[in-house]
Tab-separated table of C-alpha atoms and ligand atoms in Angstrom:
chain	number	residue	atom	x	y	z
A	16	MET	CA	47.240	10.894	-53.897
A	17	THR	CA	49.876	13.225	-52.612
A	18	ARG	CA	53.555	12.706	-53.108
A	19	HIS	CA	55.877	12.868	-50.150
A	20	ILE	CA	59.654	12.932	-49.746
A	21	ILE	CA	60.415	10.950	-46.620
A	22	SER	CA	63.522	8.833	-47.118
A	23	ILE	CA	66.250	8.669	-49.731
A	24	LYS	CA	65.642	4.917	-49.710
A	25	ASP	CA	62.291	5.540	-51.404
A	26	PHE	CA	64.146	6.876	-54.452
A	27	ASP	CA	65.550	4.858	-57.290
A	28	ARG	CA	68.412	6.117	-59.381
A	29	ARG	CA	66.201	7.479	-62.137
A	30	GLN	CA	64.188	9.548	-59.631
A	31	ILE	CA	67.319	10.971	-58.009
A	32	ASP	CA	68.814	11.861	-61.394
A	33	ARG	CA	65.632	13.568	-62.482
A	34	LEU	CA	65.446	15.660	-59.319
A	35	LEU	CA	69.120	16.661	-59.598
A	36	ASP	CA	68.622	17.568	-63.274
A	37	ASN	CA	65.762	19.833	-62.259
A	38	ALA	CA	67.933	21.432	-59.571
A	39	LYS	CA	70.576	22.083	-62.213
A	40	ARG	CA	68.086	23.827	-64.480
A	41	ILE	CA	66.950	25.943	-61.533
A	42	ASP	CA	70.561	26.772	-60.709
A	43	ALA	CA	71.027	27.976	-64.271
A	44	GLN	CA	68.017	30.300	-63.764
A	45	LYS	CA	65.988	28.268	-66.259
A	46	TYR	CA	62.813	28.059	-64.246
A	47	ASP	CA	59.492	29.753	-63.730
A	48	LYS	CA	59.931	32.203	-60.883
A	49	THR	CA	56.188	32.271	-60.338
A	50	ALA	CA	55.829	28.485	-60.314
A	51	LEU	CA	54.512	28.397	-56.746
A	52	ASN	CA	52.748	31.758	-56.686
A	53	GLY	CA	49.968	31.715	-54.122
A	54	LYS	CA	51.191	28.446	-52.587
A	55	ILE	CA	51.948	28.152	-48.892
A	56	LEU	CA	54.584	25.991	-47.242
A	57	ALA	CA	54.281	25.174	-43.532
A	58	THR	CA	57.598	24.552	-41.806
A	59	LEU	CA	57.086	22.512	-38.646
A	60	PHE	CA	60.327	22.304	-36.744
A	61	PHE	CA	59.985	20.398	-33.477
A	62	GLU	CA	63.685	20.832	-32.865
A	63	PRO	CA	65.762	23.793	-33.958
A	64	SER	CA	67.648	23.730	-37.238
A	65	THR	CA	67.709	27.308	-38.353
A	66	ARG	CA	69.665	26.710	-41.526
A	67	THR	CA	67.608	23.883	-42.920
A	68	ARG	CA	64.512	25.918	-42.253
A	69	MET	CA	65.920	29.080	-43.818
A	70	SER	CA	67.020	27.101	-46.809
A	71	PHE	CA	63.502	25.709	-47.363
A	72	GLU	CA	61.963	29.149	-46.823
A	73	ALA	CA	64.394	30.717	-49.296
A	74	ALA	CA	63.584	27.975	-51.813
A	75	MET	CA	59.850	28.608	-51.418
A	76	ALA	CA	60.302	32.387	-51.794
A	77	ARG	CA	62.389	31.978	-54.959
A	78	LEU	CA	59.498	30.084	-56.518
A	79	GLY	CA	57.044	32.825	-55.649
A	80	GLY	CA	55.517	31.008	-52.686
A	81	THR	CA	55.114	31.890	-49.024
A	82	SER	CA	56.130	30.067	-45.849
A	83	ILE	CA	54.373	29.925	-42.522
A	84	SER	CA	55.719	28.471	-39.303
A	85	VAL	CA	55.081	28.262	-35.605
A	86	GLY	CA	56.821	30.981	-33.666
A	87	SER	CA	58.228	28.757	-30.969
A	88	VAL	CA	57.449	25.208	-30.013
A	89	GLU	CA	56.752	26.202	-26.393
A	90	ALA	CA	54.033	28.618	-27.449
A	91	CYS	CA	51.945	26.172	-29.398
A	92	SER	CA	49.769	23.184	-28.758
A	93	MET	CA	52.534	20.766	-29.703
A	94	ALA	CA	54.088	21.500	-26.337
A	95	LYS	CA	50.736	20.892	-24.645
A	96	GLY	CA	50.770	17.234	-25.501
A	97	GLU	CA	48.828	17.275	-28.750
A	98	THR	CA	49.745	14.320	-30.911
A	99	LEU	CA	51.762	14.883	-34.055
A	100	ALA	CA	48.924	13.246	-35.984
A	101	ASP	CA	46.496	15.975	-34.842
A	102	THR	CA	48.967	18.793	-35.491
A	103	ILE	CA	49.511	17.489	-39.018
A	104	ARG	CA	45.789	17.170	-39.728
A	105	VAL	CA	45.260	20.773	-38.615
A	106	VAL	CA	48.251	22.230	-40.467
A	107	SER	CA	47.230	20.351	-43.634
A	108	GLY	CA	44.287	22.723	-43.699
A	109	TYR	CA	46.542	25.797	-43.754
A	110	ALA	CA	49.197	24.932	-46.305
A	111	ASP	CA	49.933	23.289	-49.656
A	112	ALA	CA	52.895	21.325	-48.294
A	113	ILE	CA	54.546	20.630	-44.962
A	114	VAL	CA	58.244	20.459	-44.148
A	115	ILE	CA	58.826	18.666	-40.874
A	116	ARG	CA	61.780	18.198	-38.576
A	117	HIS	CA	61.159	16.105	-35.491
A	118	PRO	CA	63.289	14.392	-32.835
A	119	LYS	CA	61.568	10.996	-33.226
A	120	GLU	CA	62.564	8.569	-35.953
A	121	GLY	CA	59.744	7.831	-38.343
A	122	ALA	CA	57.903	11.064	-37.459
A	123	ALA	CA	57.864	12.186	-41.097
A	124	ARG	CA	56.429	8.843	-42.236
A	125	LEU	CA	53.696	9.225	-39.630
A	126	ALA	CA	53.074	12.816	-40.742
A	127	ALA	CA	52.656	11.639	-44.341
A	128	GLN	CA	50.067	9.147	-43.144
A	129	PHE	CA	47.906	11.872	-41.586
A	130	ALA	CA	48.547	14.776	-43.964
A	131	SER	CA	46.252	15.663	-46.828
A	132	VAL	CA	49.096	17.651	-48.442
A	133	PRO	CA	52.638	16.519	-49.387
A	134	VAL	CA	55.178	16.124	-46.578
A	135	ILE	CA	58.923	16.653	-46.903
A	136	ASN	CA	61.178	15.215	-44.230
A	137	ALA	CA	63.780	17.708	-43.020
A	138	GLY	CA	65.288	15.265	-40.530
A	139	ASP	CA	63.656	12.886	-38.068
A	140	GLY	CA	65.845	12.133	-35.091
A	141	ALA	CA	68.657	9.779	-35.981
A	142	GLY	CA	66.671	8.776	-39.050
A	143	GLN	CA	66.433	10.252	-42.500
A	144	HIS	CA	67.241	13.673	-43.939
A	145	PRO	CA	66.770	13.264	-47.689
A	146	SER	CA	67.295	16.920	-48.706
A	147	GLN	CA	70.812	16.812	-47.225
A	148	THR	CA	71.655	13.672	-49.190
A	149	LEU	CA	70.266	15.123	-52.411
A	150	LEU	CA	72.287	18.305	-52.059
A	151	ASP	CA	75.404	16.258	-51.283
A	152	LEU	CA	74.910	14.264	-54.479
A	153	TYR	CA	74.188	17.453	-56.394
A	154	THR	CA	77.436	19.037	-55.208
A	155	ILE	CA	79.512	16.005	-56.196
A	156	ARG	CA	77.809	15.961	-59.585
A	157	GLN	CA	78.816	19.590	-60.188
A	158	SER	CA	82.456	18.477	-60.172
A	159	MET	CA	82.335	14.942	-61.563
A	160	LYS	CA	80.119	12.091	-62.631
A	161	LEU	CA	78.911	10.054	-59.675
A	162	ASP	CA	79.478	6.686	-61.299
A	163	GLY	CA	82.441	4.688	-60.073
A	164	ILE	CA	84.111	7.419	-57.991
A	165	ASN	CA	86.136	6.758	-54.840
A	166	LEU	CA	84.639	8.532	-51.857
A	167	ALA	CA	86.099	8.762	-48.360
A	168	LEU	CA	83.656	9.142	-45.472
A	169	ILE	CA	85.370	10.509	-42.375
A	170	GLY	CA	84.245	11.096	-38.817
A	171	ASP	CA	81.374	9.760	-36.749
A	172	LEU	CA	79.996	7.102	-39.066
A	173	ARG	CA	78.058	5.317	-36.355
A	174	TYR	CA	75.603	7.987	-35.288
A	175	GLY	CA	75.919	10.319	-38.267
A	176	ARG	CA	72.716	9.942	-40.250
A	177	THR	CA	74.101	12.157	-43.014
A	178	ALA	CA	76.797	9.575	-43.639
A	179	HIS	CA	74.305	6.676	-43.616
A	180	SER	CA	71.873	8.230	-46.090
A	181	LEU	CA	74.683	9.356	-48.364
A	182	ALA	CA	76.251	5.887	-48.369
A	183	SER	CA	72.865	4.353	-49.186
A	184	ALA	CA	72.324	6.692	-52.123
A	185	LEU	CA	75.870	6.222	-53.421
A	186	SER	CA	75.315	2.479	-53.584
A	187	LEU	CA	73.083	3.234	-56.596
A	188	TYR	CA	76.098	4.696	-58.444
A	189	HIS	CA	78.729	1.953	-58.028
A	190	VAL	CA	80.785	4.220	-55.788
A	191	LYS	CA	83.703	2.678	-53.905
A	192	LEU	CA	83.424	3.753	-50.281
A	193	HIS	CA	86.437	4.315	-48.013
A	194	THR	CA	85.631	4.738	-44.329
A	195	ILE	CA	87.806	6.374	-41.687
A	196	SER	CA	86.395	6.686	-38.191
A	197	PRO	CA	87.497	6.578	-34.538
A	198	THR	CA	87.133	3.289	-32.662
A	199	GLY	CA	83.530	2.850	-31.585
A	200	LEU	CA	82.224	5.250	-34.212
A	201	GLU	CA	82.468	2.931	-37.236
A	202	LEU	CA	79.637	2.370	-39.722
A	203	PRO	CA	77.032	0.067	-38.109
A	204	PRO	CA	77.562	-3.591	-39.156
A	205	ALA	CA	73.942	-3.890	-40.340
A	206	LEU	CA	74.476	-0.994	-42.731
A	207	ILE	CA	77.743	-2.484	-44.014
A	208	THR	CA	75.872	-5.722	-44.777
A	209	GLU	CA	73.043	-3.847	-46.473
A	210	LEU	CA	75.418	-1.807	-48.640
A	211	GLY	CA	77.440	-4.929	-49.466
A	212	GLU	CA	74.281	-6.652	-50.661
A	213	LYS	CA	73.677	-3.730	-53.003
A	214	GLY	CA	77.104	-4.412	-54.486
A	215	MET	CA	78.988	-1.599	-52.802
A	216	GLU	CA	82.661	-2.092	-52.059
A	217	ILE	CA	83.602	-0.675	-48.644
A	218	ILE	CA	87.176	-0.421	-47.409
A	219	ASP	CA	88.024	0.701	-43.905
A	220	HIS	CA	91.245	2.669	-43.259
A	221	ASP	CA	92.987	3.787	-40.085
A	222	GLU	CA	93.957	7.197	-41.316
A	223	ILE	CA	92.921	9.536	-44.079
A	224	LYS	CA	96.525	9.875	-45.262
A	225	ASP	CA	96.493	6.178	-46.236
A	226	ILE	CA	93.908	6.867	-48.892
A	227	VAL	CA	94.079	10.588	-49.701
A	228	LYS	CA	95.920	9.993	-53.008
A	229	GLU	CA	93.171	7.753	-54.364
A	230	VAL	CA	89.910	9.447	-53.554
A	231	ASP	CA	87.804	11.842	-55.611
A	232	VAL	CA	85.632	13.062	-52.746
A	233	ILE	CA	86.474	13.524	-49.074
A	234	TYR	CA	83.255	13.777	-47.077
A	235	VAL	CA	83.929	14.964	-43.532
A	236	THR	CA	81.348	14.750	-40.748
A	237	ARG	CA	81.401	16.161	-37.261
A	238	ILE	CA	82.653	14.104	-34.338
A	239	GLN	CA	80.663	15.164	-31.316
A	240	ARG	CA	82.409	15.940	-28.079
A	241	GLU	CA	79.680	14.098	-26.125
A	242	ARG	CA	80.864	10.801	-27.600
A	243	PHE	CA	84.095	10.987	-25.595
A	244	PRO	CA	84.698	10.721	-21.855
A	245	ASP	CA	86.771	13.907	-21.629
A	246	SER	CA	87.977	16.730	-23.838
A	247	ALA	CA	91.548	15.433	-23.883
A	248	SER	CA	90.554	12.167	-25.582
A	249	TYR	CA	88.206	14.086	-27.870
A	250	PHE	CA	91.044	16.366	-28.887
A	251	ASN	CA	93.399	13.414	-29.448
A	252	VAL	CA	90.957	11.704	-31.720
A	253	THR	CA	89.842	14.714	-33.709
A	254	SER	CA	93.369	15.894	-34.369
A	255	ASN	CA	93.944	12.575	-36.185
A	256	TYR	CA	90.980	13.167	-38.464
A	257	ARG	CA	91.629	16.786	-39.295
A	258	ILE	CA	91.838	17.894	-42.925
A	259	THR	CA	94.791	20.220	-43.479
A	260	PRO	CA	96.456	21.783	-46.557
A	261	GLU	CA	99.525	19.598	-45.860
A	262	LEU	CA	97.431	16.442	-45.987
A	263	LEU	CA	95.851	17.559	-49.250
A	264	GLU	CA	99.195	18.097	-50.984
A	265	SER	CA	99.118	14.492	-52.137
A	266	ALA	CA	95.414	14.539	-53.077
A	267	LYS	CA	94.163	14.307	-56.656
A	268	LYS	CA	93.945	17.717	-58.277
A	269	HIS	CA	90.205	17.461	-58.894
A	270	ALA	CA	89.397	15.974	-55.463
A	271	ILE	CA	86.696	17.833	-53.532
A	272	ILE	CA	86.077	18.229	-49.824
A	273	LEU	CA	82.540	18.275	-48.467
A	274	HIS	CA	81.089	18.802	-44.980
A	275	PRO	CA	77.409	19.156	-44.032
A	276	LEU	CA	78.302	22.113	-41.734
A	277	PRO	CA	78.491	23.489	-39.162
A	278	ARG	CA	82.054	22.344	-38.693
A	279	VAL	CA	84.065	22.590	-35.500
A	280	ASP	CA	87.741	21.629	-35.906
A	281	GLU	CA	87.420	18.943	-38.550
A	282	ILE	CA	88.683	21.133	-41.368
A	283	ASP	CA	91.567	23.559	-40.984
A	284	PRO	CA	90.326	27.056	-42.012
A	285	ARG	CA	93.364	27.317	-44.318
A	286	VAL	CA	91.688	24.638	-46.466
A	287	ASP	CA	88.865	27.108	-47.258
A	288	ARG	CA	91.095	28.923	-49.766
A	289	LEU	CA	91.853	25.785	-51.784
A	290	PRO	CA	89.810	25.134	-54.926
A	291	ASN	CA	89.062	21.671	-53.527
A	292	ALA	CA	86.991	23.115	-50.668
A	293	LYS	CA	83.353	22.820	-51.750
A	294	TYR	CA	81.513	22.885	-48.427
A	295	PHE	CA	80.190	26.417	-48.723
A	296	GLU	CA	79.106	25.692	-52.270
A	297	GLN	CA	77.442	22.555	-50.907
A	298	SER	CA	75.492	24.550	-48.345
A	299	LYS	CA	74.430	27.071	-50.997
A	300	ASN	CA	73.233	24.198	-53.202
A	301	GLY	CA	70.615	23.460	-50.581
A	302	VAL	CA	68.407	26.141	-52.124
A	303	PRO	CA	68.143	24.897	-55.761
A	304	VAL	CA	67.876	21.288	-54.578
A	305	ARG	CA	65.056	22.177	-52.170
A	306	MET	CA	63.392	24.246	-54.902
A	307	ALA	CA	63.385	21.149	-57.098
A	308	MET	CA	61.914	19.139	-54.208
A	309	LEU	CA	59.169	21.701	-53.577
A	310	MET	CA	58.262	21.877	-57.264
A	311	GLN	CA	58.097	18.127	-57.433
A	312	VAL	CA	55.707	17.750	-54.520
A	313	ILE	CA	53.526	20.849	-54.789
A	314	GLN	CA	52.664	21.119	-58.479
B	203	MET	CA	53.089	-47.751	-36.253
B	204	LYS	CA	55.768	-45.425	-34.995
B	205	LYS	CA	53.425	-42.465	-35.278
B	206	GLU	CA	50.909	-44.245	-33.118
B	207	GLU	CA	53.540	-44.773	-30.475
B	208	ASN	CA	54.405	-41.117	-30.437
B	209	ASN	CA	50.803	-40.230	-30.025
B	210	GLU	CA	50.632	-42.643	-27.124
B	211	LYS	CA	53.496	-40.813	-25.480
B	212	GLU	CA	51.748	-37.520	-25.949
B	213	GLU	CA	48.635	-38.933	-24.402
B	214	LEU	CA	50.630	-39.658	-21.311
B	215	LEU	CA	51.867	-36.122	-21.141
B	216	VAL	CA	48.746	-34.258	-22.114
B	217	ARG	CA	45.180	-35.307	-21.655
B	218	ARG	CA	42.952	-35.281	-24.756
B	219	ILE	CA	40.524	-32.420	-24.991
B	220	GLN	CA	36.895	-32.565	-25.989
B	221	ASN	CA	36.555	-29.194	-27.693
B	222	GLY	CA	39.141	-26.529	-28.346
B	223	THR	CA	42.445	-26.025	-30.060
B	224	VAL	CA	45.688	-27.983	-30.102
B	225	ILE	CA	48.679	-25.958	-31.212
B	226	ASP	CA	51.176	-28.574	-32.338
B	227	HIS	CA	54.729	-28.498	-33.737
B	228	ILE	CA	55.659	-25.427	-31.743
B	229	ALA	CA	59.418	-24.892	-31.817
B	230	PRO	CA	60.847	-26.512	-28.679
B	231	GLY	CA	60.978	-24.070	-25.800
B	232	GLU	CA	58.437	-21.660	-27.299
B	233	ALA	CA	55.264	-23.028	-25.683
B	234	LEU	CA	55.399	-20.534	-22.837
B	235	ASN	CA	55.795	-17.699	-25.320
B	236	VAL	CA	52.786	-18.994	-27.227
B	237	VAL	CA	50.777	-18.948	-24.013
B	238	LYS	CA	52.014	-15.457	-23.262
B	239	ILE	CA	51.073	-14.022	-26.650
B	240	LEU	CA	47.605	-15.571	-26.387
B	241	GLY	CA	47.161	-13.436	-23.306
B	242	ILE	CA	46.685	-16.398	-20.981
B	243	THR	CA	47.703	-15.629	-17.424
B	244	GLY	CA	47.006	-17.047	-14.009
B	245	SER	CA	43.822	-15.027	-13.822
B	246	THR	CA	42.234	-16.109	-17.117
B	247	THR	CA	39.804	-19.027	-17.150
B	248	GLU	CA	40.978	-21.299	-19.984
B	249	SER	CA	41.754	-24.921	-19.237
B	250	LEU	CA	45.227	-25.279	-20.583
B	251	SER	CA	47.855	-28.024	-20.924
B	252	ILE	CA	51.400	-27.561	-22.063
B	253	ALA	CA	53.921	-30.159	-23.129
B	254	THR	CA	57.478	-29.144	-23.828
B	255	ASN	CA	60.323	-30.957	-25.556
B	256	VAL	CA	58.111	-33.796	-26.731
B	257	PRO	CA	59.946	-36.160	-29.156
B	258	SER	CA	58.883	-35.450	-32.727
B	259	ASP	CA	59.643	-37.301	-35.967
B	260	GLN	CA	59.742	-34.117	-38.008
B	261	MET	CA	61.371	-31.738	-35.589
B	262	GLY	CA	63.366	-33.827	-33.142
B	263	LYS	CA	61.610	-32.042	-30.328
B	264	LYS	CA	58.533	-29.902	-30.193
B	265	ASP	CA	56.177	-28.175	-27.800
B	266	ILE	CA	52.406	-28.589	-27.700
B	267	VAL	CA	49.729	-26.328	-26.211
B	268	LYS	CA	46.174	-27.565	-25.716
B	269	LEU	CA	43.395	-25.108	-25.021
B	270	SER	CA	39.906	-26.234	-24.059
B	271	ASN	CA	36.867	-24.435	-25.419
B	272	ARG	CA	38.749	-21.835	-27.319
B	273	GLU	CA	39.371	-21.205	-30.998
B	274	LEU	CA	41.977	-18.729	-32.170
B	275	SER	CA	41.445	-15.524	-34.103
B	276	LYS	CA	43.429	-14.791	-37.257
B	277	GLU	CA	45.510	-12.268	-35.336
B	278	GLU	CA	46.384	-14.830	-32.683
B	279	VAL	CA	47.414	-17.327	-35.351
B	280	ASP	CA	49.614	-14.636	-36.963
B	281	ARG	CA	51.310	-14.019	-33.655
B	282	ILE	CA	52.073	-17.704	-33.287
B	283	ALA	CA	53.487	-17.760	-36.823
B	284	LEU	CA	55.955	-15.067	-35.827
B	285	ILE	CA	57.577	-17.125	-33.119
B	286	SER	CA	56.970	-20.587	-34.498
B	287	PRO	CA	56.445	-20.659	-38.264
B	288	ARG	CA	56.134	-24.476	-38.377
B	289	ALA	CA	53.329	-24.664	-35.850
B	290	THR	CA	50.051	-26.350	-36.804
B	291	ILE	CA	46.642	-25.452	-35.457
B	292	ASN	CA	44.198	-28.327	-34.869
B	293	ILE	CA	40.640	-27.502	-34.082
B	294	ILE	CA	39.082	-30.218	-31.926
B	295	ARG	CA	35.386	-30.913	-31.747
B	296	ASN	CA	34.128	-33.833	-29.739
B	297	TYR	CA	37.621	-35.322	-29.318
B	298	LYS	CA	38.204	-35.352	-33.090
B	299	VAL	CA	40.499	-33.143	-35.160
B	300	CYS	CA	38.016	-31.469	-37.447
B	301	GLU	CA	40.340	-28.922	-38.980
B	302	LYS	CA	44.103	-28.827	-39.296
B	303	LYS	CA	46.031	-25.895	-40.702
B	304	GLY	CA	49.516	-24.463	-40.755
B	305	VAL	CA	50.364	-20.933	-39.766
B	306	GLU	CA	51.553	-18.297	-42.177
B	307	VAL	CA	53.681	-15.263	-41.457
B	308	PRO	CA	51.819	-12.310	-42.982
B	309	GLU	CA	53.662	-9.815	-45.217
B	310	LEU	CA	52.682	-6.877	-43.069
B	311	ILE	CA	52.163	-7.149	-39.343
B	312	GLU	CA	50.259	-4.463	-37.567
B	313	GLY	CA	50.018	-3.868	-33.874
B	314	LEU	CA	51.611	-7.194	-32.913
B	315	VAL	CA	55.190	-6.198	-32.215
B	316	ARG	CA	56.682	-3.234	-30.420
B	317	CYS	CA	59.552	-1.467	-32.233
B	318	PRO	CA	62.753	-2.017	-30.229
B	319	ASN	CA	63.999	1.458	-31.152
B	320	PRO	CA	63.232	3.745	-28.184
B	321	GLY	CA	63.501	6.763	-30.490
B	322	CYS	CA	60.809	5.447	-32.841
B	323	ILE	CA	57.620	7.506	-33.259
B	324	SER	CA	55.604	4.279	-32.980
B	325	ASN	CA	56.605	4.097	-29.290
B	326	THR	CA	54.830	7.348	-28.434
B	327	ASN	CA	51.183	8.222	-27.787
B	328	GLU	CA	50.404	8.748	-31.468
B	329	PRO	CA	47.146	7.173	-32.690
B	330	ILE	CA	48.843	4.461	-34.735
B	331	ARG	CA	49.625	0.772	-34.410
B	332	SER	CA	53.148	-0.463	-34.977
B	333	ARG	CA	53.707	-1.698	-38.526
B	334	PHE	CA	56.396	-4.034	-39.750
B	335	VAL	CA	57.080	-5.399	-43.186
B	336	VAL	CA	58.252	-9.014	-42.983
B	337	THR	CA	61.463	-9.523	-44.981
B	338	PRO	CA	63.850	-12.486	-45.151
B	339	LYS	CA	66.170	-10.528	-42.825
B	340	GLY	CA	63.589	-9.826	-40.177
B	341	LEU	CA	60.853	-7.393	-39.323
B	342	HIS	CA	61.305	-3.960	-40.809
B	343	CYS	CA	59.652	-1.048	-38.947
B	344	ILE	CA	57.980	1.119	-41.584
B	345	TYR	CA	58.412	4.181	-39.387
B	346	CYS	CA	62.034	4.228	-38.256
B	347	GLU	CA	63.412	1.595	-40.696
B	348	TRP	CA	64.858	-0.426	-37.808
B	349	VAL	CA	65.138	-4.146	-38.602
B	350	LEU	CA	64.201	-6.531	-35.815
B	351	THR	CA	66.157	-9.732	-36.420
B	352	ARG	CA	66.404	-11.497	-33.079
B	353	ASP	CA	64.335	-12.271	-30.050
B	354	ILE	CA	61.020	-11.448	-31.682
B	355	PRO	CA	58.902	-13.072	-28.895
B	356	SER	CA	60.057	-10.548	-26.318
B	357	HIS	CA	58.855	-7.692	-28.527
B	358	ILE	CA	55.385	-9.073	-29.087
B	359	ILE	CA	52.809	-6.732	-27.587
C	502	ZN	ZN1	60.424	1.781	-35.389
């Protein structure tokens, strides 16, 4: 039996807490730096995501392990029409774990079915990306307890998988969710129902300034230009959702601002200097969180 | 007495069969879908009768499909359960009902339904069959986590 990390929905609260506790110990340098000596991680990225990949490779290296990867997708058999199932069976023979990113939803679940080593999902299409959610939770937990906080989710909440997975996970912590999104990019109704059934309170707002005084976390996601007919309407919309120092004047002192990065115009660069800005910290936290994930699956 | 009368009416609509299967209590309007999911087309050789919107004591209206010289596999019965969970299967031998059973929606359905999500890995050439967990809300794709709630017949493979 191998253990895989495919979807945040496979985790219960106890499992998430345990993983985040391990990440915290790692962050405090209380870990065995040779824990994964001699182990090999295969990173299979069927679509580019340089940072996620670097973050996993850095995590593996910090634990004494090695990473291998395909040079470019074009150069390998994946581009020649080989099934993912076959690729996974072959790569299972080379490595002690596989990290996969793939454009199709459910690809990681399929990979887990065919792999003889553990599989970690690093994003499958519009589907799941559990390491992002775990590092988001970890970053919030560095500043405050997760239980009962007020969290504002801003941006493209319809297509943004980061927002969906995070909302799902937060429903385990009695978080009150405030949503702010352009027309047409609201949270999908099915997800609202699902979260409601888990007891989550969700309140929709027109503008972030309506709620900025009350929230503990402001989680900003990217609004993609492709979602709008022209750049003028894109600019109109995004300017209404922008986080600025002026907006934050009325925010709680301890409130934090998160963003999965890369950002475009969603956050004014002047915000970077405020102690509330935690998005670079968040990105850095990807390494200890992924180290905890790798230790969990490989040992 | 009333039951007898109903049966009489059915007799008028659909001739009795000697050997085969009568699929009764199909949700009204679903008989053609039942025929479709059994793979019966103009070029197959079954002798087939269909009655739709037949008055029914239990259901108000129902559809009936009668198939001569054919018994259904477990998988075929499962497919019928998906679109008509109240259907009953009567196996007929020598004009008599020799076995009568309900249908049951299985907990896990494999290879019966196509995932409606075009981005789902199960809709590619991978060597897998689609897999759905049956929940009170609908069919839950184990790959992409999409939940199929409506119009299940049109997604049956
Ligand atoms: Zn699917």
